[in-house]
Tab-separated table of N, CA and C in Angstrom:
chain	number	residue	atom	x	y	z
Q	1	UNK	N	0.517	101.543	-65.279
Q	1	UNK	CA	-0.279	102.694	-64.914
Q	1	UNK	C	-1.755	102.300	-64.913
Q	2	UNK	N	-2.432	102.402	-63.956
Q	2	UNK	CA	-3.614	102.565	-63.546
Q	2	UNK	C	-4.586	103.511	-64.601
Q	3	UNK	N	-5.036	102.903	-65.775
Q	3	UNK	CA	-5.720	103.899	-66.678
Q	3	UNK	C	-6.858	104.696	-65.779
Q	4	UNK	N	-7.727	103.978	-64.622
Q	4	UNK	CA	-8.907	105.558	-63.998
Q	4	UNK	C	-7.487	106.240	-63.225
Q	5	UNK	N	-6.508	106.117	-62.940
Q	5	UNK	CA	-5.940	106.789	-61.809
Q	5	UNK	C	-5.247	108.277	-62.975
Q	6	UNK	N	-5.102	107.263	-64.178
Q	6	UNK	CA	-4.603	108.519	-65.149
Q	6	UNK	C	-5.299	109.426	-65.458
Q	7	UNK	N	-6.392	108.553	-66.078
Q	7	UNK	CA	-8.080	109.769	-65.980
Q	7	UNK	C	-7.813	111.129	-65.915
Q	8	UNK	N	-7.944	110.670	-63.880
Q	8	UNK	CA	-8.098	111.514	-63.391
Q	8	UNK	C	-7.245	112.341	-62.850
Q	9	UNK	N	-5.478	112.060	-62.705
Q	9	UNK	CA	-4.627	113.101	-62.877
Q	9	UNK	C	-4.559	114.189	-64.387
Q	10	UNK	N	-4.794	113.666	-65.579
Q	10	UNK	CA	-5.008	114.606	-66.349
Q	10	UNK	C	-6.511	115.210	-66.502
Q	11	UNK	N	-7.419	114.533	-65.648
Q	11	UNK	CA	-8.463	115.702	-65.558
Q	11	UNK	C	-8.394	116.755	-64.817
Q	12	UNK	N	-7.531	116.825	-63.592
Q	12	UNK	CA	-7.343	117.723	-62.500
Q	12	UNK	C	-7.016	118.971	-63.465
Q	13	UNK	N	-7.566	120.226	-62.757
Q	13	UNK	CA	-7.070	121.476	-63.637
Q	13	UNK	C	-5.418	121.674	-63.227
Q	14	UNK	N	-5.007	122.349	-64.519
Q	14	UNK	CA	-3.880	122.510	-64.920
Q	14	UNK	C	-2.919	121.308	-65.263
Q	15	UNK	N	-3.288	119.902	-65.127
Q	15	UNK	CA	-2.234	119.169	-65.495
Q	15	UNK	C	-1.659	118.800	-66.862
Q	16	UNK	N	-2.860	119.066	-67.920
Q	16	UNK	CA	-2.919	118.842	-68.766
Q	16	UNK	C	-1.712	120.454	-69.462
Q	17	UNK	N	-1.983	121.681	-68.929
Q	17	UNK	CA	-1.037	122.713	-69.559
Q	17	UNK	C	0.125	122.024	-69.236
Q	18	UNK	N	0.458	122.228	-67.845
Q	18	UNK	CA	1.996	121.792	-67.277
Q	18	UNK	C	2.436	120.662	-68.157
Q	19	UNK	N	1.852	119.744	-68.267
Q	19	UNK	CA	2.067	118.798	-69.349
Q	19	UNK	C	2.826	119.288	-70.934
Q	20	UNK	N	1.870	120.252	-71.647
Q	20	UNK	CA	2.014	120.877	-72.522
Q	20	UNK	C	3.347	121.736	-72.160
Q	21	UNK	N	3.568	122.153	-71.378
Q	21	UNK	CA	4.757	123.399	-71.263
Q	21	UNK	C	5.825	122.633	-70.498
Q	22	UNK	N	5.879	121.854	-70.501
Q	22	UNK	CA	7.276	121.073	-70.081
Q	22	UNK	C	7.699	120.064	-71.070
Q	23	UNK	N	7.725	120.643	-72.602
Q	23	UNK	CA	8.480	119.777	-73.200
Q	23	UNK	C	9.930	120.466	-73.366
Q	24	UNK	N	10.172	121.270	-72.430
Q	24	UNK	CA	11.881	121.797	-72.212
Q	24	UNK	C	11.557	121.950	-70.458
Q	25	UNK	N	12.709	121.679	-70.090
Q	25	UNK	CA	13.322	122.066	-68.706
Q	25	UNK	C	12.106	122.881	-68.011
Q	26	UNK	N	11.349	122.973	-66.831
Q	26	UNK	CA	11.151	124.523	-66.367
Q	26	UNK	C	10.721	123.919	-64.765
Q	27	UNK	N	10.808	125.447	-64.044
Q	27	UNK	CA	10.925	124.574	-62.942
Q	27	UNK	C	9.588	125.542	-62.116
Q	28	UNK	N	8.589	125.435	-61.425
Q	28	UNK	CA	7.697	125.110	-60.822
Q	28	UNK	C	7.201	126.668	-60.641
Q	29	UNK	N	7.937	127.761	-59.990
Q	29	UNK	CA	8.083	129.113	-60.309
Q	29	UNK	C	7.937	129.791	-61.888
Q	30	UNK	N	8.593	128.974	-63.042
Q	30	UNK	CA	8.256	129.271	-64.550
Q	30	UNK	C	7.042	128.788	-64.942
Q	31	UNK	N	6.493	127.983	-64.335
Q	31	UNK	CA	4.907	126.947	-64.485
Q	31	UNK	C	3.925	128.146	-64.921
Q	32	UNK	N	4.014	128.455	-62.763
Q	32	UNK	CA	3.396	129.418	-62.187
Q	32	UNK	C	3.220	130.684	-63.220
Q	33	UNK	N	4.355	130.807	-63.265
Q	33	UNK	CA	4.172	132.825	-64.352
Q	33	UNK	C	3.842	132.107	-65.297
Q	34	UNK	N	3.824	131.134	-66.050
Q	34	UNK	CA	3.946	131.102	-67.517
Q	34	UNK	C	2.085	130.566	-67.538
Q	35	UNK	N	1.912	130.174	-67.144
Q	35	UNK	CA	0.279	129.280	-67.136
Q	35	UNK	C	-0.514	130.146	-66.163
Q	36	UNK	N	0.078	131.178	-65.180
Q	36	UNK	CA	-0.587	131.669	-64.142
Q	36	UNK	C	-1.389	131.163	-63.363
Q	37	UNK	N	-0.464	130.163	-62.547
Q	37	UNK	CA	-0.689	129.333	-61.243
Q	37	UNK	C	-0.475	129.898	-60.273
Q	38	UNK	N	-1.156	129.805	-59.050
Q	38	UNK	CA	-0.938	129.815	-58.011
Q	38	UNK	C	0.241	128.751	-57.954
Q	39	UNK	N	1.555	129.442	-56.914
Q	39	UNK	CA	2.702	128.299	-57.033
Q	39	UNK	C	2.488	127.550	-56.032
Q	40	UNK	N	1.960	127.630	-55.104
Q	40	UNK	CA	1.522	126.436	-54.129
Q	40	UNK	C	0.543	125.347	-54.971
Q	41	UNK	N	-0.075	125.470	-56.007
Q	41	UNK	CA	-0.858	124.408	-56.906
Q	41	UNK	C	0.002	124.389	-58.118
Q	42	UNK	N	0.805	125.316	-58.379
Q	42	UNK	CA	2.086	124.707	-59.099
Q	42	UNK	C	3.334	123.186	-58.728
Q	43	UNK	N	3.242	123.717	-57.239
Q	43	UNK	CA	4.113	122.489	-56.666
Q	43	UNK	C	3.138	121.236	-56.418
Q	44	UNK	N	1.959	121.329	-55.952
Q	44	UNK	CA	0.726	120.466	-55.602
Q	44	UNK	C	0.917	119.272	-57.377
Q	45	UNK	N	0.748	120.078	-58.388
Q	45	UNK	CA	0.761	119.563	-59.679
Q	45	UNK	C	1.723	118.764	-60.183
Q	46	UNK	N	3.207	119.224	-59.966
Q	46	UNK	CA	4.687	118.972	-60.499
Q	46	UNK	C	4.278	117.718	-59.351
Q	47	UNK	N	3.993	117.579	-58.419
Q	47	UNK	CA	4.396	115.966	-57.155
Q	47	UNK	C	3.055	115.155	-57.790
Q	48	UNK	N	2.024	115.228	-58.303
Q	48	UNK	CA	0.949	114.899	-58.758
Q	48	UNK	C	1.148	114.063	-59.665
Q	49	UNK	N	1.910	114.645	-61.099
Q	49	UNK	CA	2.062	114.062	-62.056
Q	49	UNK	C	3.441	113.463	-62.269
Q	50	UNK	N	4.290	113.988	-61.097
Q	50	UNK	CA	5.827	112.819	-61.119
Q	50	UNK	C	5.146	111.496	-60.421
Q	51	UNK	N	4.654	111.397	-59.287
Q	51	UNK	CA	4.460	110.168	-58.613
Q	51	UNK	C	3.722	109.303	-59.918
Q	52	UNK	N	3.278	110.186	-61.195
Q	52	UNK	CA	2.162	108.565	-61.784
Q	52	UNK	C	3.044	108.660	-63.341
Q	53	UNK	N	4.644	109.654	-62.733
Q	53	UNK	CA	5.547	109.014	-64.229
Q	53	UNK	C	5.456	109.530	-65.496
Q	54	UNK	N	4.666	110.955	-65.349
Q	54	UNK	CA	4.409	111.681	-66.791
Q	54	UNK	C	5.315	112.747	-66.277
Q	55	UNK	N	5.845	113.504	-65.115
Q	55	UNK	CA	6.882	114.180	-65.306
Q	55	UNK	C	8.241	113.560	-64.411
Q	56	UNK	N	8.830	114.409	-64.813
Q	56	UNK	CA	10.310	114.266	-64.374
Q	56	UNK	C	10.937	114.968	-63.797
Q	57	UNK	N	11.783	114.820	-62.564
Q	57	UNK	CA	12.709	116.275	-61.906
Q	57	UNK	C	13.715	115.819	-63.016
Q	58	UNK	N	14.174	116.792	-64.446
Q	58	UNK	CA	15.549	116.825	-64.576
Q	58	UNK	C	17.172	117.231	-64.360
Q	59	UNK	N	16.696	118.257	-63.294
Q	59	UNK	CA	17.725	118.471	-62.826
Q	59	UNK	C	17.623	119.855	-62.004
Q	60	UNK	N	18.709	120.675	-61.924
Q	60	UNK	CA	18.615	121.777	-61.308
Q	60	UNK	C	19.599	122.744	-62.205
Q	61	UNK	N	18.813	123.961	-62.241
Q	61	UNK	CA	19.078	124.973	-62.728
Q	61	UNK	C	19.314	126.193	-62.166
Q	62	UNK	N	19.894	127.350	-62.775
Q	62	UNK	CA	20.666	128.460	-62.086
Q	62	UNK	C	19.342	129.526	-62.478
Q	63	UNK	N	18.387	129.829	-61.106
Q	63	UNK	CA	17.722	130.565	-61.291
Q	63	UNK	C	18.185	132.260	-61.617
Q	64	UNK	N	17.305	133.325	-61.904
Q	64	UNK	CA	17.669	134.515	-62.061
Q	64	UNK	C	17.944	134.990	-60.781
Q	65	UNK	N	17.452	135.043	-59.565
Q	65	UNK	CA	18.383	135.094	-58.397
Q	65	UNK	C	19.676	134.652	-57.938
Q	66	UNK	N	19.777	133.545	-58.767
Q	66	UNK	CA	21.284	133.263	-58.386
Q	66	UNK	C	21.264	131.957	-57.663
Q	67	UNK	N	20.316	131.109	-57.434
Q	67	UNK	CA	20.142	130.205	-56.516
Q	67	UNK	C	19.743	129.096	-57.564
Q	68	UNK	N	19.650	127.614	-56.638
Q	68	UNK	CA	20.118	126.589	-58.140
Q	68	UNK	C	18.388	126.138	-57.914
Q	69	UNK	N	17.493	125.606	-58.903
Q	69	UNK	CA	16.103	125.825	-58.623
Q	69	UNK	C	15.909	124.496	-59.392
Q	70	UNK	N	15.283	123.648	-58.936
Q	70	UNK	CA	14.858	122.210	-59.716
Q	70	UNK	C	13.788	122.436	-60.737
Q	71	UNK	N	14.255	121.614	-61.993
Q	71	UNK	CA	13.578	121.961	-63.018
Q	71	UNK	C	13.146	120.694	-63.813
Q	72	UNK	N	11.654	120.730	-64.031
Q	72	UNK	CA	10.939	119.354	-64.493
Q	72	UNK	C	10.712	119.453	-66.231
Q	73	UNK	N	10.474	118.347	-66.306
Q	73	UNK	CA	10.517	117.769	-68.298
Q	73	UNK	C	9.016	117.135	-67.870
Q	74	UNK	N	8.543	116.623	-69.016
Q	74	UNK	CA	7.336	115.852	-69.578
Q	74	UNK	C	8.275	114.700	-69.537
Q	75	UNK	N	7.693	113.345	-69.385
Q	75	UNK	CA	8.251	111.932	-69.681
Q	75	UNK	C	7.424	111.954	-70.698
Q	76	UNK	N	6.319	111.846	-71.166
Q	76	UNK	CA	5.293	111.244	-72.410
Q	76	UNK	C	5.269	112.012	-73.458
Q	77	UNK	N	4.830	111.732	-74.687
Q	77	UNK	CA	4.680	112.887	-75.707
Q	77	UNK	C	2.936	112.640	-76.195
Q	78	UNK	N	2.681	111.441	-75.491
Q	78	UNK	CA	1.170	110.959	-76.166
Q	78	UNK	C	1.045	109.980	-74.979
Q	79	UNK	N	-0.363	110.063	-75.126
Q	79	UNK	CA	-1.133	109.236	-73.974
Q	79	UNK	C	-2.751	108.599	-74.911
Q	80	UNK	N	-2.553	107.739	-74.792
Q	80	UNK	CA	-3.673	107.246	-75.764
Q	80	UNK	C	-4.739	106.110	-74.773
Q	81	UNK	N	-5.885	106.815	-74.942
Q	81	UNK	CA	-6.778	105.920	-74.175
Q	81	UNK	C	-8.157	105.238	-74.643
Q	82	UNK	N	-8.221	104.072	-75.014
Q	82	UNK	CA	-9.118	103.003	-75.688
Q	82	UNK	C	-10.153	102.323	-74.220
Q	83	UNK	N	-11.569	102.522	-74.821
Q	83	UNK	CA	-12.289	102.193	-73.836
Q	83	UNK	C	-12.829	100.972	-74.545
Q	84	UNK	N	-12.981	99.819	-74.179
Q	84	UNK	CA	-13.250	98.925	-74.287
Q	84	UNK	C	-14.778	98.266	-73.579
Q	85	UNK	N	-15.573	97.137	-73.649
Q	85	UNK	CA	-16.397	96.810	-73.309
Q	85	UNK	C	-16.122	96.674	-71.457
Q	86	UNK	N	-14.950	95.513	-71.181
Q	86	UNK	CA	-15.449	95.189	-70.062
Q	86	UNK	C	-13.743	95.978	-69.233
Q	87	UNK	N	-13.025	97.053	-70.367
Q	87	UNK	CA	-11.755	97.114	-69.940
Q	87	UNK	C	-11.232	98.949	-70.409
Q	88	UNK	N	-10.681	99.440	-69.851
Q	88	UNK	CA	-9.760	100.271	-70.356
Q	88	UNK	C	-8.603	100.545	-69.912
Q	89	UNK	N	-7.982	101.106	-71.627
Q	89	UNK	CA	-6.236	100.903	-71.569
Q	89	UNK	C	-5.791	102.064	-71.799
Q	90	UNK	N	-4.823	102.603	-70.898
Q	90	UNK	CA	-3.619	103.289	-71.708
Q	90	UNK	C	-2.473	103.047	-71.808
Q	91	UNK	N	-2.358	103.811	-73.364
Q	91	UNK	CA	-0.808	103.493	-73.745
Q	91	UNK	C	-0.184	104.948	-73.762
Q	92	UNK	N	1.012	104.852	-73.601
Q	92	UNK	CA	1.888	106.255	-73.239
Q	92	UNK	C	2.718	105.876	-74.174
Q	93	UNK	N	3.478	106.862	-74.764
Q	93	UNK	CA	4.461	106.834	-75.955
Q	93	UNK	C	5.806	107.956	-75.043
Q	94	UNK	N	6.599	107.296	-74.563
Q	94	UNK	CA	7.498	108.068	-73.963
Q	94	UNK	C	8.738	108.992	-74.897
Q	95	UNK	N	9.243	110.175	-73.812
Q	95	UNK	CA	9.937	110.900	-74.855
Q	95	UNK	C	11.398	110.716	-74.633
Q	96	UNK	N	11.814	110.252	-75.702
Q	96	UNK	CA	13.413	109.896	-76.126
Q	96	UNK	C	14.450	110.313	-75.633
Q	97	UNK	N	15.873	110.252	-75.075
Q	97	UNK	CA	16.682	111.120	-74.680
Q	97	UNK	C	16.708	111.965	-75.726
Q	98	UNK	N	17.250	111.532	-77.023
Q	98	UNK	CA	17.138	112.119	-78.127
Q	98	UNK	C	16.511	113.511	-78.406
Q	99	UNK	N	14.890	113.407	-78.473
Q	99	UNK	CA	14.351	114.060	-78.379
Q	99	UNK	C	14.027	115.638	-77.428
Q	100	UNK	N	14.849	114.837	-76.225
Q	100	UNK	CA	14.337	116.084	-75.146
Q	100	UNK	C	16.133	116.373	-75.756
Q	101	UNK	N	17.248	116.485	-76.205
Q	101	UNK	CA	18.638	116.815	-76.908
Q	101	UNK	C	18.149	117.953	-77.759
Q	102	UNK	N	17.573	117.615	-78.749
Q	102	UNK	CA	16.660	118.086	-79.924
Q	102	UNK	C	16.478	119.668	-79.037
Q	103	UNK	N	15.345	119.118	-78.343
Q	103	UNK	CA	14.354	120.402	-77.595
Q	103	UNK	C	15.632	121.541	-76.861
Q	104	UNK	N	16.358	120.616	-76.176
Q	104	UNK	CA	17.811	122.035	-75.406
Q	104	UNK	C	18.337	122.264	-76.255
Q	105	UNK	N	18.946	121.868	-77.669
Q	105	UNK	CA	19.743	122.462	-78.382
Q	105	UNK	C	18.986	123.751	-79.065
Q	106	UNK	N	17.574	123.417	-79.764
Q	106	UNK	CA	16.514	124.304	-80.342
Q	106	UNK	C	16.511	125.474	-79.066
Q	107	UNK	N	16.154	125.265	-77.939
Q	107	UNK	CA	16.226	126.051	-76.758
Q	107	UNK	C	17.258	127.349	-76.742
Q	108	UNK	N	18.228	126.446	-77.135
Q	108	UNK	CA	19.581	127.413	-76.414
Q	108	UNK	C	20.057	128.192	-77.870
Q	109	UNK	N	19.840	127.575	-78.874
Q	109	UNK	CA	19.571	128.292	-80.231
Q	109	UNK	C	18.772	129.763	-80.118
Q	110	UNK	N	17.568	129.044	-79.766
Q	110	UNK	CA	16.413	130.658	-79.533
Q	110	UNK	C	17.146	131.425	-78.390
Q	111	UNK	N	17.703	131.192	-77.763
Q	111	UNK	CA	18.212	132.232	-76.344
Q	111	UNK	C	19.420	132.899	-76.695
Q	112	UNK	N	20.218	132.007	-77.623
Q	112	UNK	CA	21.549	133.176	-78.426
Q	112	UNK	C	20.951	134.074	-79.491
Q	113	UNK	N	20.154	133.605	-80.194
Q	113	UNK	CA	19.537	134.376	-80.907
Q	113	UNK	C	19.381	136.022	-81.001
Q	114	UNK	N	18.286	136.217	-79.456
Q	114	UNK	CA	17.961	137.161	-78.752
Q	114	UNK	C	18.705	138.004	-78.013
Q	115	UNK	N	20.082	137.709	-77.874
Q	115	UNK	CA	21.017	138.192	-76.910
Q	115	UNK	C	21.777	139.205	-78.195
């Protein structure tokens, strides 16, 4: 990864929330309501930050209409950036299968809960 190219995808507005709110499943329409995006810069964002590998399409899901709706994860949990004299680095700390297991089981816990 290109540390200025990272920069500046997490400087762009909103990448840094979407980031934050996709450590479970959600898909581009939940972005939108949940962060209050415009969903045309909802989708602009989700292709933004998959092409440089911090998110993920994980799959597809059964929207409340009834229709199956692609739904993105976070790949990273930390992004760490060291500026150096004649250099700068980042390091990314990626997130575990494990971990995103963890997050759907906790998920689907809170959703029986409520029912």
């Amino acid at each position: 990864m290109d540390p200025v190219d990272v920069l500046r995808v997490l400087g762009n507005k909103y990448n840094a929330e979407i980031l934050e709110a996709t450590h479970a499943p959600k898909s581009a329409q939940e972005l939108s309501d949940e962060l209050d995006i415009p969903i045309a810069t909802s989708y602009r964002r989700i292709e933004e930050l998959s092409e440089h590998d911090l998110l993920k399409l994980e799959g597809k899901e059964l929207a409340d209409e009834g229709r199956r709706t692609k739904v993105y994860r976070r790949q990273v949990d930390e992004i760490s950036v060291q500026f150096g004299v004649n250099e700068t680095t980042v390091e990314t700390k990626e997130r575990t299968e494990a971990k995103n297991a963890l997050v759907d089981v906790w998920s689907d816990l809170g959703a029986d809960s409520s029912e």
